XYZ file of C-alpha atoms in Angstrom:
653
model
C 9.275 -21.205 17.354
C 12.164 -22.000 15.836
C 13.313 -21.863 12.149
C 11.420 -24.089 9.787
C 12.334 -24.920 6.079
C 11.238 -27.607 3.955
C 15.055 -29.054 3.575
C 17.432 -28.497 5.965
C 20.909 -30.323 5.957
C 24.728 -29.637 6.345
C 26.332 -29.061 2.967
C 28.510 -32.027 3.188
C 25.142 -33.978 3.239
C 23.527 -31.864 0.929
C 26.322 -32.642 -1.762
C 26.037 -36.358 -1.321
C 22.209 -36.718 -1.903
C 20.821 -37.116 -5.345
C 18.912 -34.037 -6.620
C 15.682 -35.790 -7.424
C 15.780 -37.100 -3.595
C 16.304 -33.541 -2.228
C 13.291 -32.232 -4.685
C 11.051 -35.210 -3.340
C 11.685 -34.049 0.353
C 10.787 -30.275 -0.821
C 7.917 -31.261 -2.502
C 6.661 -33.395 0.429
C 6.495 -30.463 2.820
C 4.634 -28.429 0.499
C 1.309 -28.398 1.723
C -0.627 -26.889 -1.523
C -1.042 -27.982 -4.998
C 2.343 -27.574 -6.749
C 2.784 -26.228 -10.245
C 5.251 -27.526 -12.694
C 6.989 -23.969 -12.611
C 7.710 -24.084 -9.070
C 8.869 -27.516 -9.323
C 11.155 -26.981 -11.962
C 12.312 -23.973 -10.159
C 13.375 -26.097 -7.351
C 15.111 -28.504 -9.622
C 16.808 -25.827 -10.836
C 18.241 -24.113 -7.607
C 19.355 -27.588 -6.119
C 21.214 -28.349 -9.314
C 23.057 -24.936 -9.393
C 23.559 -24.852 -5.843
C 25.105 -28.624 -5.739
C 27.639 -27.222 -8.329
C 28.597 -24.040 -6.689
C 29.282 -25.013 -3.208
C 30.795 -28.171 -4.160
C 34.159 -26.964 -2.697
C 32.802 -26.367 0.674
C 33.990 -28.327 3.431
C 31.450 -26.930 5.876
C 28.060 -24.978 6.513
C 24.536 -25.478 6.330
C 21.825 -25.221 3.828
C 18.086 -24.704 4.123
C 15.455 -24.584 1.159
C 12.287 -22.804 1.619
C 12.875 -20.933 4.962
C 9.916 -19.784 6.838
C 9.615 -15.976 7.291
C 6.174 -16.380 9.255
C 5.885 -12.375 9.532
C 5.539 -11.911 6.016
C 3.890 -15.283 5.231
C 6.365 -16.055 3.095
C 9.515 -18.040 2.624
C 13.074 -17.259 1.566
C 14.509 -19.439 -1.129
C 17.349 -20.531 0.172
C 19.397 -19.575 3.476
C 23.251 -20.945 3.684
C 25.033 -20.757 6.907
C 28.815 -20.594 6.075
C 31.892 -19.525 8.332
C 30.018 -17.579 10.532
C 28.081 -15.433 8.155
C 24.083 -15.973 7.328
C 23.502 -15.807 3.439
C 19.888 -15.407 2.431
C 19.614 -16.074 -1.402
C 16.806 -14.884 -3.178
C 16.417 -16.739 -6.676
C 14.848 -15.342 -9.748
C 15.044 -18.057 -12.455
C 15.810 -17.131 -16.189
C 16.005 -13.600 -14.970
C 18.597 -11.542 -16.950
C 18.271 -8.448 -14.626
C 18.714 -7.267 -10.938
C 15.275 -5.238 -10.496
C 15.078 -3.205 -7.375
C 11.954 -4.899 -6.182
C 13.700 -8.301 -6.088
C 16.694 -6.892 -4.372
C 14.761 -5.236 -1.579
C 13.045 -8.680 -1.070
C 16.051 -10.097 -0.382
C 16.646 -7.247 1.950
C 13.428 -7.866 3.802
C 14.300 -11.558 4.405
C 17.567 -10.369 6.000
C 16.135 -7.606 8.005
C 13.382 -9.790 9.209
C 15.909 -12.360 10.468
C 17.876 -9.843 12.127
C 14.961 -8.115 13.871
C 12.886 -11.104 14.913
C 15.329 -14.319 14.917
C 17.451 -14.825 18.266
C 19.862 -16.720 16.616
C 20.475 -14.153 14.147
C 20.809 -11.030 16.686
C 24.029 -9.727 16.216
C 25.244 -11.816 13.539
C 26.509 -11.196 9.894
C 23.891 -11.380 7.295
C 24.435 -11.007 3.585
C 21.098 -11.033 1.315
C 21.984 -12.195 -2.276
C 20.127 -11.827 -5.538
C 20.404 -14.691 -7.566
C 19.135 -13.774 -11.112
C 20.510 -16.824 -12.829
C 20.936 -15.327 -16.546
C 22.260 -11.902 -15.552
C 25.517 -10.558 -16.229
C 28.789 -10.718 -13.866
C 28.225 -7.596 -11.494
C 31.319 -6.657 -9.511
C 30.532 -5.558 -5.939
C 31.199 -3.695 -2.872
C 30.216 -4.811 0.587
C 28.044 -2.104 2.413
C 26.960 -2.456 6.002
C 24.083 -0.960 7.174
C 23.830 0.390 10.562
C 23.877 -2.979 12.058
C 25.162 -6.295 10.889
C 22.914 -6.730 7.664
C 24.592 -5.901 4.580
C 23.054 -4.463 1.547
C 22.132 -7.095 -1.069
C 24.645 -8.428 -3.605
C 24.203 -9.719 -6.917
C 25.006 -12.827 -8.408
C 24.247 -15.306 -11.163
C 24.302 -18.930 -11.493
C 27.874 -19.256 -12.036
C 29.073 -16.785 -9.145
C 27.298 -17.749 -5.821
C 30.109 -19.771 -4.377
C 32.785 -16.887 -5.490
C 30.258 -13.972 -3.908
C 30.144 -16.088 -0.770
C 34.002 -16.825 -0.629
C 34.871 -13.138 -1.120
C 32.411 -12.326 1.592
C 33.751 -14.556 3.968
C 37.209 -12.954 2.968
C 36.362 -9.731 3.530
C 34.081 -9.483 6.399
C 36.220 -9.975 9.760
C 35.441 -10.424 13.397
C 32.231 -11.754 12.843
C 30.531 -13.758 15.806
C 30.821 -17.453 16.025
C 27.456 -19.227 14.586
C 26.731 -22.527 16.059
C 24.357 -24.025 13.359
C 22.429 -26.154 15.847
C 21.544 -23.392 18.111
C 20.865 -20.886 15.159
C 18.015 -23.789 13.908
C 16.583 -23.923 17.476
C 16.535 -20.598 18.782
C 13.304 -18.948 18.973
C 11.634 -16.559 16.123
C 9.476 -14.005 17.436
C 7.972 -12.126 14.636
C 5.854 -8.832 14.744
C 3.988 -8.615 11.678
C 2.159 -5.497 10.234
C -1.651 -5.496 10.377
C -1.365 -6.191 6.527
C 0.949 -8.887 6.742
C -0.948 -10.324 9.487
C -4.144 -10.297 7.556
C -2.666 -11.878 4.357
C -0.991 -14.770 6.673
C -4.158 -15.681 8.917
C -6.081 -15.534 5.384
C -3.335 -18.039 3.783
C -4.083 -20.201 6.881
C -1.103 -19.557 9.070
C -1.786 -20.150 12.910
C -1.829 -16.926 15.072
C 1.354 -18.380 16.942
C 3.145 -18.372 13.809
C 2.863 -14.679 13.367
C 2.916 -13.491 16.787
C 5.572 -13.171 19.491
C 5.212 -15.567 22.604
C 8.126 -14.591 25.050
C 7.514 -13.537 28.572
C 7.903 -10.053 27.510
C 4.410 -10.020 25.592
C 1.080 -10.830 26.500
C 0.579 -13.711 24.295
C -1.803 -13.159 21.334
C -2.368 -16.788 21.130
C -3.683 -17.058 24.692
C -5.902 -14.037 24.132
C -7.279 -15.692 20.746
C -7.683 -19.470 22.399
C -9.638 -17.601 25.286
C -12.155 -16.102 22.901
C -12.268 -19.341 20.759
C -13.287 -21.138 23.938
C -15.870 -18.395 24.524
C -17.387 -18.729 21.087
C -17.592 -22.695 21.491
C -19.246 -22.222 25.151
C -21.816 -19.799 23.823
C -22.640 -21.766 20.960
C -22.790 -25.060 23.033
C -24.914 -23.685 25.932
C -27.005 -21.421 23.452
C -25.789 -18.067 25.480
C -25.456 -14.313 23.719
C -22.142 -12.989 24.839
C -19.975 -9.940 24.468
C -16.469 -9.803 24.819
C -14.226 -6.680 25.463
C -10.716 -6.901 24.364
C -8.468 -3.943 25.123
C -5.194 -2.929 24.670
C -2.414 -0.178 24.108
C -1.951 0.899 20.753
C -0.315 -1.513 18.106
C -0.784 -4.285 20.902
C -2.816 -6.535 18.021
C -6.236 -6.117 18.789
C -7.248 -6.164 15.238
C -4.929 -8.937 14.567
C -7.037 -11.051 17.297
C -10.272 -9.930 15.669
C -8.865 -11.034 11.991
C -7.836 -14.439 13.533
C -11.372 -15.099 14.485
C -12.744 -14.023 11.322
C -10.171 -16.072 9.131
C -10.820 -18.950 11.170
C -14.456 -18.831 10.909
C -14.785 -17.313 7.414
C -16.625 -20.458 5.612
C -20.286 -19.981 5.460
C -20.970 -23.512 6.399
C -19.275 -22.604 9.586
C -21.867 -22.710 12.595
C -19.579 -20.103 14.008
C -19.532 -18.253 10.943
C -17.794 -14.914 11.365
C -17.480 -11.314 9.966
C -14.697 -8.446 10.779
C -16.593 -5.163 11.061
C -14.898 -1.973 10.957
C -16.225 1.939 10.924
C -12.392 2.649 9.864
C -12.975 3.066 6.047
C -9.233 3.247 5.092
C -8.594 0.360 7.223
C -11.225 -1.536 5.335
C -10.098 -0.514 2.057
C -6.514 -1.379 2.789
C -7.332 -4.653 4.308
C -9.377 -5.847 1.643
C -7.049 -4.835 -1.083
C -4.267 -6.410 0.501
C -6.054 -9.807 0.995
C -7.267 -9.479 -2.792
C -3.693 -8.656 -4.123
C -2.218 -11.501 -2.078
C -5.148 -14.058 -3.001
C -4.170 -13.192 -6.942
C -0.456 -13.466 -6.204
C -0.550 -16.681 -4.542
C -2.839 -18.274 -7.353
C -5.551 -18.813 -5.142
C -8.206 -16.779 -7.074
C -7.531 -16.401 -11.171
C -8.663 -12.884 -11.299
C -9.211 -9.813 -9.053
C -12.947 -10.047 -9.311
C -12.918 -13.830 -8.224
C -10.756 -12.618 -5.136
C -13.007 -9.829 -4.011
C -15.887 -12.350 -4.091
C -14.019 -14.145 -1.381
C -12.506 -11.608 0.406
C -15.430 -8.740 0.830
C -17.724 -10.843 2.705
C -15.042 -11.288 5.441
C -13.942 -7.786 6.239
C -16.852 -5.153 5.889
C -17.690 -1.702 6.747
C -20.015 -1.454 10.281
C -22.038 1.143 8.345
C -22.687 -1.341 5.540
C -23.742 -3.864 8.210
C -25.815 -1.752 10.078
C -27.670 -0.697 6.797
C -28.319 -4.037 5.469
C -29.808 -4.935 8.866
C -32.138 -1.872 8.541
C -33.506 -3.235 5.244
C -33.808 -7.005 6.504
C -35.372 -7.555 9.938
C -34.264 -11.103 10.102
C -31.221 -12.426 12.045
C -27.785 -11.727 10.011
C -26.183 -14.995 8.908
C -23.037 -14.557 10.895
C -23.124 -15.714 14.372
C -20.018 -13.898 15.454
C -19.131 -10.351 14.775
C -16.155 -8.641 15.489
C -16.433 -4.764 16.087
C -12.931 -3.333 15.597
C -12.338 0.048 17.194
C -15.738 -0.388 19.092
C -14.797 2.692 21.057
C -15.874 4.671 17.771
C -19.429 3.690 17.641
C -21.633 6.361 17.125
C -23.504 7.698 19.964
C -27.496 8.257 19.968
C -27.316 11.698 18.733
C -25.273 11.728 15.809
C -26.563 7.862 14.698
C -30.158 9.096 14.717
C -29.166 12.549 13.149
C -27.403 10.599 10.077
C -30.359 8.102 9.883
C -32.999 10.951 9.880
C -31.070 12.849 7.070
C -29.128 9.949 5.072
C -31.207 7.183 5.291
C -34.894 8.736 5.805
C -35.492 7.010 9.201
C -37.375 9.861 11.207
C -37.899 7.787 14.031
C -34.547 6.153 14.796
C -33.439 6.964 18.305
C -30.907 4.612 19.249
C -26.803 4.481 19.506
C -24.745 2.768 16.924
C -24.089 -0.025 19.642
C -27.758 -0.244 20.988
C -28.562 -0.937 17.409
C -25.894 -3.366 16.539
C -26.485 -5.456 19.646
C -30.337 -5.320 18.782
C -29.270 -7.167 15.420
C -27.239 -9.917 16.979
C -30.034 -10.098 19.557
C -32.476 -11.357 16.769
C -30.797 -14.767 16.855
C -32.740 -17.005 18.992
C -30.409 -19.620 20.518
C -26.781 -17.951 20.492
C -24.511 -15.233 19.231
C -21.009 -13.619 20.229
C -20.022 -9.850 19.763
C -16.228 -9.246 20.074
C -15.760 -5.575 21.014
C -11.986 -4.558 20.401
C -11.428 -1.174 22.509
C -8.367 1.176 22.105
C -7.572 3.249 24.981
C -7.611 7.021 24.032
C -8.459 6.358 20.352
C -11.776 8.364 19.753
C -11.032 11.033 17.435
C -14.182 12.502 16.040
C -17.362 13.780 17.193
C -20.312 11.408 17.863
C -18.188 8.652 18.954
C -19.840 7.027 21.972
C -16.554 5.349 23.456
C -16.809 2.365 25.793
C -19.883 4.042 27.709
C -22.254 3.795 24.863
C -21.660 -0.182 24.915
C -22.161 -0.103 28.511
C -25.188 1.442 28.499
C -26.561 -0.338 25.616
C -26.216 -3.503 27.759
C -27.983 -2.644 30.673
C -31.044 -3.655 29.401
C -29.608 -7.022 27.903
C -29.494 -8.793 31.219
C -29.455 -12.058 29.371
C -26.338 -11.441 27.913
C -22.778 -12.985 29.441
C -20.422 -10.157 29.272
C -16.443 -10.864 29.388
C -13.903 -7.940 30.376
C -10.406 -7.362 31.476
C -9.882 -5.669 34.792
C -8.040 -2.906 32.628
C -11.628 -1.902 31.359
C -11.998 0.454 34.390
C -9.158 2.728 33.307
C -9.696 6.095 31.966
C -8.211 5.650 28.826
C -10.554 3.048 27.985
C -13.586 4.256 29.555
C -13.520 7.524 27.444
C -12.446 9.592 30.025
C -15.055 8.262 32.802
C -14.001 5.924 35.563
C -16.184 3.093 36.027
C -17.988 2.432 39.055
C -18.195 -1.044 40.401
C -22.055 -1.050 39.730
C -21.161 -0.998 36.298
C -18.981 -3.882 36.198
C -20.422 -6.198 38.677
C -22.623 -7.876 35.788
C -19.147 -8.702 34.078
C -16.969 -12.007 34.000
C -13.340 -10.807 34.439
C -10.680 -12.344 32.287
C -7.145 -10.840 32.521
C -6.298 -12.568 29.007
C -8.612 -10.138 27.305
C -6.177 -6.988 27.644
C -2.920 -6.653 25.676
C -0.527 -4.556 27.215
C 2.546 -4.836 24.948
C 2.649 -2.866 21.883
C 3.554 -4.906 18.903
C 3.820 -2.351 16.271
C 6.713 -0.754 17.729
C 8.765 -3.972 18.224
C 11.960 -1.785 18.860
C 10.112 0.452 21.519
C 7.558 -1.352 23.631
C 7.415 1.742 25.759
C 6.549 4.085 23.056
C 2.859 4.435 23.915
C 3.775 5.149 27.477
C 6.022 7.913 26.447
C 3.286 9.541 24.090
C 0.797 9.219 27.114
C 3.375 11.206 29.388
C 3.822 13.728 26.374
C -0.160 14.382 26.065
C -0.422 14.409 29.843
C 2.373 17.124 30.262
C 4.730 15.261 32.088
C 7.871 15.745 30.550
C 10.248 14.232 32.895
C 8.077 10.690 32.694
C 8.358 11.012 29.112
C 11.963 11.570 29.084
C 12.318 8.583 31.581
C 10.290 6.210 28.943
C 12.263 7.309 25.993
C 15.337 6.485 28.002
C 14.523 2.913 27.728
C 14.189 2.463 24.399
C 16.315 5.239 22.451
C 18.989 2.883 21.456
C 16.756 1.047 19.442
C 13.969 3.297 18.443
C 14.773 7.335 17.333
C 12.760 9.831 17.940
C 13.760 12.927 16.188
C 12.626 16.272 15.950
C 13.358 19.194 13.405
C 12.238 22.702 11.987
C 13.513 21.886 8.753
C 10.819 19.615 6.416
C 13.774 18.754 3.889
C 15.895 17.705 6.651
C 13.096 15.491 8.156
C 12.514 13.892 4.753
C 16.281 13.008 4.092
C 16.454 11.362 7.456
C 13.432 9.399 7.033
C 14.847 8.228 3.325
C 17.981 7.319 5.011
C 16.425 5.132 7.859
C 14.420 3.076 5.579
C 15.770 -0.295 3.799
C 14.306 -2.811 1.625
C 10.495 -2.359 1.510
C 10.261 -0.925 4.898
C 7.660 1.823 4.605
C 7.866 5.555 5.333
C 5.415 8.212 4.962
C 4.146 11.770 6.108
C 1.409 11.825 8.565
C -0.213 14.811 10.291
C -3.572 15.914 12.022
C -6.593 16.761 9.618
C -6.836 19.891 11.813
C -3.160 20.932 10.299
C -4.590 23.411 7.679
C -1.460 26.022 8.461
C 0.940 23.165 7.062
C -0.538 24.362 3.443
C 2.080 26.806 3.099
C 5.068 23.876 3.825
C 3.584 22.096 0.748
C 1.851 19.930 3.192
C -2.081 19.358 2.514
C -4.228 17.498 4.730
C -7.456 18.162 2.961
C -6.092 16.158 -0.245
C -7.997 13.145 -0.782
C -6.076 10.270 -1.337
C -6.492 6.449 -1.735
C -5.434 4.576 1.314
C -4.724 1.365 -0.448
C -2.404 3.238 -3.083
C -0.718 4.764 -0.080
C -0.099 1.892 2.036
C 0.109 -0.654 -0.509
C 1.853 0.402 -3.732
C 5.558 -0.018 -4.455
C 7.900 2.671 -4.052
C 8.328 3.514 -7.536
C 4.477 4.506 -7.408
C 4.209 8.127 -6.671
C 0.717 7.453 -4.995
C 2.564 5.637 -2.509
C 3.587 6.590 0.815
C 7.201 6.039 -0.010
C 7.288 9.468 -1.903
C 6.697 11.147 0.821
C 4.030 13.517 -0.867
C 0.718 12.629 0.236
C -0.254 13.302 4.248
C -2.131 10.855 5.777
C -4.235 12.310 8.834
C -5.315 10.254 11.691
C -8.460 9.102 9.771
C -6.510 7.518 7.312
C -3.863 5.889 9.424
C -5.739 4.885 12.673
C -5.524 0.944 12.767
C -2.649 1.162 10.282
C 0.934 1.609 10.753
C 4.439 2.458 8.877
C 7.816 1.577 9.512
C 8.928 5.146 9.455
C 6.929 8.267 10.133
C 7.722 11.946 9.501
C 5.115 13.545 11.742
C 4.201 17.167 10.864
C 3.088 19.092 13.820
C 0.930 22.171 13.577
C -0.601 25.139 15.795
C -3.971 23.251 16.325
C -2.267 21.233 19.486
C 0.402 23.898 20.591
C 2.205 24.146 23.837
C 1.924 27.399 25.916
C 1.415 28.554 29.627
C 2.898 25.329 30.773
C 0.394 23.015 29.132
C -1.287 21.858 25.716
C -3.797 24.082 24.174
C -6.392 23.012 21.792
C -7.324 25.224 18.423
C -9.330 24.833 15.440
C -8.487 26.805 11.847
C -11.958 28.489 10.806
C -12.167 30.834 8.116
C -9.125 32.919 8.489
C -8.125 32.290 12.145
C -7.478 30.175 14.739
C -9.988 29.532 17.278
C -9.906 27.599 20.819
C -11.958 24.582 21.319
C -14.114 24.771 24.305
C -15.731 21.591 24.648
C -14.192 19.038 26.730
C -14.855 16.267 24.409
C -13.348 18.144 21.305
C -10.310 18.544 23.201
C -10.076 14.920 24.034
C -10.498 14.215 20.339
C -7.596 16.644 19.565
C -5.189 14.685 22.373
C -6.111 11.506 20.905
C -5.431 12.486 17.463
C -1.728 13.150 18.214
C -1.568 10.048 20.297
C -2.599 8.366 16.977
C 0.027 10.213 15.032
C 2.873 9.401 17.716
C 2.103 5.595 18.053
C 1.946 4.672 14.032
C 5.983 4.046 13.694
C 7.260 0.818 13.827
C 10.687 1.407 13.961
C 11.471 5.393 14.449
C 9.658 8.665 13.629
C 10.937 12.538 13.276
C 8.551 15.158 14.178
C 8.677 18.362 12.048
C 7.439 21.674 13.575
C 7.706 24.517 11.223
C 9.462 27.676 12.415
C 6.650 30.028 11.375
C 6.138 33.206 9.706
C 6.066 36.485 11.686
C 4.334 38.005 8.876
C 1.889 35.835 8.851
C -0.738 35.981 12.011
C -1.884 32.311 11.423
C 1.920 31.145 11.493
C 2.951 33.184 14.394
C 6.614 31.662 15.297
C 5.234 31.542 19.115
C 2.624 29.013 18.122
C 5.312 26.665 17.291
C 8.289 27.642 19.527
C 7.100 26.666 22.905
C 5.967 22.815 21.533
C 9.428 22.504 20.038
C 11.027 23.380 23.289
C 8.392 21.115 25.451
C 9.280 18.134 23.137
C 13.225 18.804 23.395
C 12.454 18.702 27.243
C 10.805 15.531 26.670
C 14.003 13.920 25.551
C 13.464 14.026 22.004
C 16.682 14.458 19.771
C 17.218 17.558 17.486
C 18.970 17.049 14.390
C 19.120 20.468 13.600
């Protein structure tokens, strides 16, 4: 996918065209109903820029340049004298707000990260507040070639651009035609992806499709084919989609749900998750975006449209208990299906909380039975994460396989990777378990899209947890120049490091294990309740947001979500000693060793989740402990610190 804009011309041609003709070209490309305010804004921008760049003898100008990862468009991009200028206009504004400056910064960073033609090129974002005062500026280059945002008004845009070309030396040559035609390989956050898909962007617009990544579009296309086949041939099917952490499983599921979100669609779909924070964040993100785009007038109207598409799986289950008819959805997507409850946990809950004394099924058994109520056809899409079970009572993949043993009429699709121990919940599947299945290699995603600067991060974490320091170090060497993994014993240093790294609206936050009880003396409270939507979605000036580095998100809050920069706080629940990791839990006044194998596996998966949440880099904080506090003996922490250093992690102490 190359750069796309509503209008793209050489500056020479731009200056010769009538402003009304340019406006007409932009309006023609706009697919939605155009409000007068937007038309006036484009008209103003065209007239301002025809006046401002009238002395330019070369260059290219683009209006409404698509930034697919965000589902938005940059107002104007100007290519001039080997520099890429990204202009964000705020018409009639008299001030340069931090939020607007960050928006311009975000567009510039996005081009630098994801557009091949912009790699290693000088990029200067400019906020144009048309009625604001002149502001003198100093050019400040970040750690790459993206400069901090400049401030301009309607009368000094050209002067600002000319000063940049004079002061910035040795920039690489910029071929405009090559720049326009080189590929754009976006890697959106799950929130950005959900918003873009809901706003009718194609999955190919917001996902990488290079040879280095398993193409999400291929996986999505195959799932569509299976759904259509099941519909046409009146078959009942289940698809298992596997993938490494951050590979895009949830995005695949959201794509199916948003493509089939109309109740009039014969393939009407619903996205289900038992992950409460994920459901809360995705719903709230879509509601806010729906209102911001003007698609709904009020949040109440937006909620009515959004909430049926994304639901909590437990609410779906409870509705099916009260109504024995087939659900209206023919396609159900179960996110993090490996976390569905086993028979004991489900039955206990149903007896105690739902007054169902005779209930004796696992969650997978019941959910399959609910979809089996359809007489003709249906499809279940089960999204399976490797090593992601983090709580007691989670059935894992085997819960689904056992539930399907008595459903011989179902077609079952899977990837050959399903047989790996990480997806099988610690159990290697035997051939007899798989012989009924149709193998589909496209149903596995093996490249992390979350950590777009470190595709091998999940491999490094795998080796850390499995006590293979040398292999972990080898993996880190493959990406350490692009993705930092730091470590410190000083919490203030850790916070300052994170704050220095984040630019624009990049997210940063503190995360820790829910069992990290003895981080309390450090001012880190893992038991405090917080709103996931406020933490992940609110602006930098909101103390409830992740940006303030005050609230701590646990594995339950952040699983399925991500942050650009993570501060991972490591307590003594998962400590290194006697040449291997030990598994502990804090009860009452002391640490107790975890005895059961499943509980040890859940703790390992907890740290697997925490260490794979960062998109751009992370720092691990390990306390020094306190020799006067037997619950925080320095020995609980020192060996863990030393082990991580042996894994190649860089200390900033």
